[in-house]
């Protein structure tokens, strides 16, 4: 009896252990609705509800990026598809792993496809969605979900016609669904402001330990929360969706300040309704939720707002949330101060600095009293501010706030701006001067001669025109940088810049005795201009690098970028030490202490960058050069492990193997070939279920596999088989088989083959996922997923190898 109890207890423990390590996540749930547009046209609406911490990618992803969401519809004679499937705005970030801008969705999102019915008897439309979901620690293999849309008859209630999709797999998935996480639940409410204005309230309930990200996340950060509302005739959004205060922290992984919510978050959108019979509105929220170990893939959740059930909105709730205003204000203040500092640098150029004592003395001498001279100088300074702020306003008005933001992130704009900065830099270095037409300056001078307030304004305009050769490049840089922030940022940038330019004229007019303390004009002004030229030249290559990364041209890889910067700043150091002279430089008999110190700082910075050619991370400038994996040689210039020597060693590799960069690990991407080689060399096999779009897979490779004790095992003691579940290369004809998870469907891609292997054999669908097995394909120990602890991962490897021996 005791033996039986002990046996049952052991079996129970084994069952629990198996369940713990056999998780299949299903963070994206799909449901379908149909919206009637006319007697012949309908909208097929696919709504994705995404668990907190996960995100779903857009339909439009650049080549080499994560797997996009793709819809296919079984089109027959009963209907025809009109246009492309529409999607919500989502979140676009500059992904550091893929080196490109990627759009994704969180929480909930919606896709809409317009169709035209040609067969009145049509009652069902079928389709399929292919997608990939990721969190902070893993990515799922590409999933395929069947979609069924019930075309309503006249008696159908469209508002409640929701048909749930078949789920992740058509087969029985009761056991597989144990690992699905859904940490964010959504509810909606409607508050009434007036007879035709309402507030659409979306409330997120977040499970303990999880966090939901703000709508405003810097580029390159996690997926932001985004709302999209299906506007119908008679409805109009008022302003943007506001959000609660949340928390803001300095995120170490993304290296930026990120705002997120815990427990509960509320989002509010004011809408104007002019159609009295409108009963409900639909929307979609996309989001990503994360806990300390994982993130969900971008999730899309449908929202339905019932306009027949409303409460009275509080006045304080109607306006945009205070925290949103503060976030915006902080961004604008940063633009202001950067522009102000840039304006101060512009003051120290030979085009502007000599004008300060000349102009102030003119106002004081030409005025009837000192007070009037001060007043005129202040008006002069204010005129400068008005001119530059007007420039920022015109730029914003012409392009629009959103268009500027889109333009600043465009590949071609980065290329154009690179060329502009190079031209500006060459101008600063003295090759030529960029000047506006002389006729403009002459006309401004003639108007200035008229005197009075109008004359003072045109004197300021003349200064702006004449000094353009020095201020133009700086103004252009500020405008582009401000454009990336959107909104009124260009106006604020010009306000900061012009304030710094105008301030000395007012101050020295009020205190003319200070003029005596100004340093005399001389060669140092040209030095400032030349230094700015070198900085503009270095900055130009950042824009070229960004374009190269997005296009994946590999023209400007990390080593080339660093070599250019080393050359630029090295030349700047030599210039500051007086070893290089440019045509417009004055004779230099000695260098000042300030110039010496600046030269030493520049030289130190140049020396600091040199180890980057051999693979040093260069954390001080990590935001500027391309990522370390975007390089000619994974180990740096001249390393025998990379470059040409690696290519030579590939000739001796076994069939189907390659050296996995940057660690030179012998790896296979084919299961059978890798297993055969493992038997040949009598080593255990480690299966690495991974993905090209798996961020946490890259983290493991860069942060854990790179450690010496782990790397030694991976290179010497096991045979690595990396199976990419998102490999979209088509299978060979003789390899195309029927899916075991979705009967009736055929496997089309290599990634689907490995994805089914992982799901069926190991009951999990997340990556990274690591399995150690022997030659009989029996697990040596329990598989593991994302394991950032190096010692823990090392112990797991050692234990598995010990079992094999």
Short mmCIF file of C-alpha atoms in Angstrom, two decimals, residues 236 248 265 332 339 350 367 548 584 742 757:
data_model
loop_
_atom_site.label_atom_id
_atom_site.label_comp_id
_atom_site.label_asym_id
_atom_site.label_seq_id
_atom_site.Cartn_x
_atom_site.Cartn_y
_atom_site.Cartn_z
CA UNK A 236 -15.71 63.05 -35.53
CA UNK A 248 8.11 56.81 -15.80
CA UNK A 265 -5.10 52.40 -16.72
CA UNK A 332 9.28 70.72 -25.79
CA UNK A 339 18.06 75.05 -29.55
CA UNK A 350 32.29 85.34 -37.17
CA UNK A 367 18.90 107.31 -29.74
CA UNK A 548 21.86 52.24 -44.74
CA UNK A 584 40.72 81.31 -43.61
CA UNK A 742 -4.50 22.15 -38.72
CA UNK A 757 7.88 20.11 -34.42
#
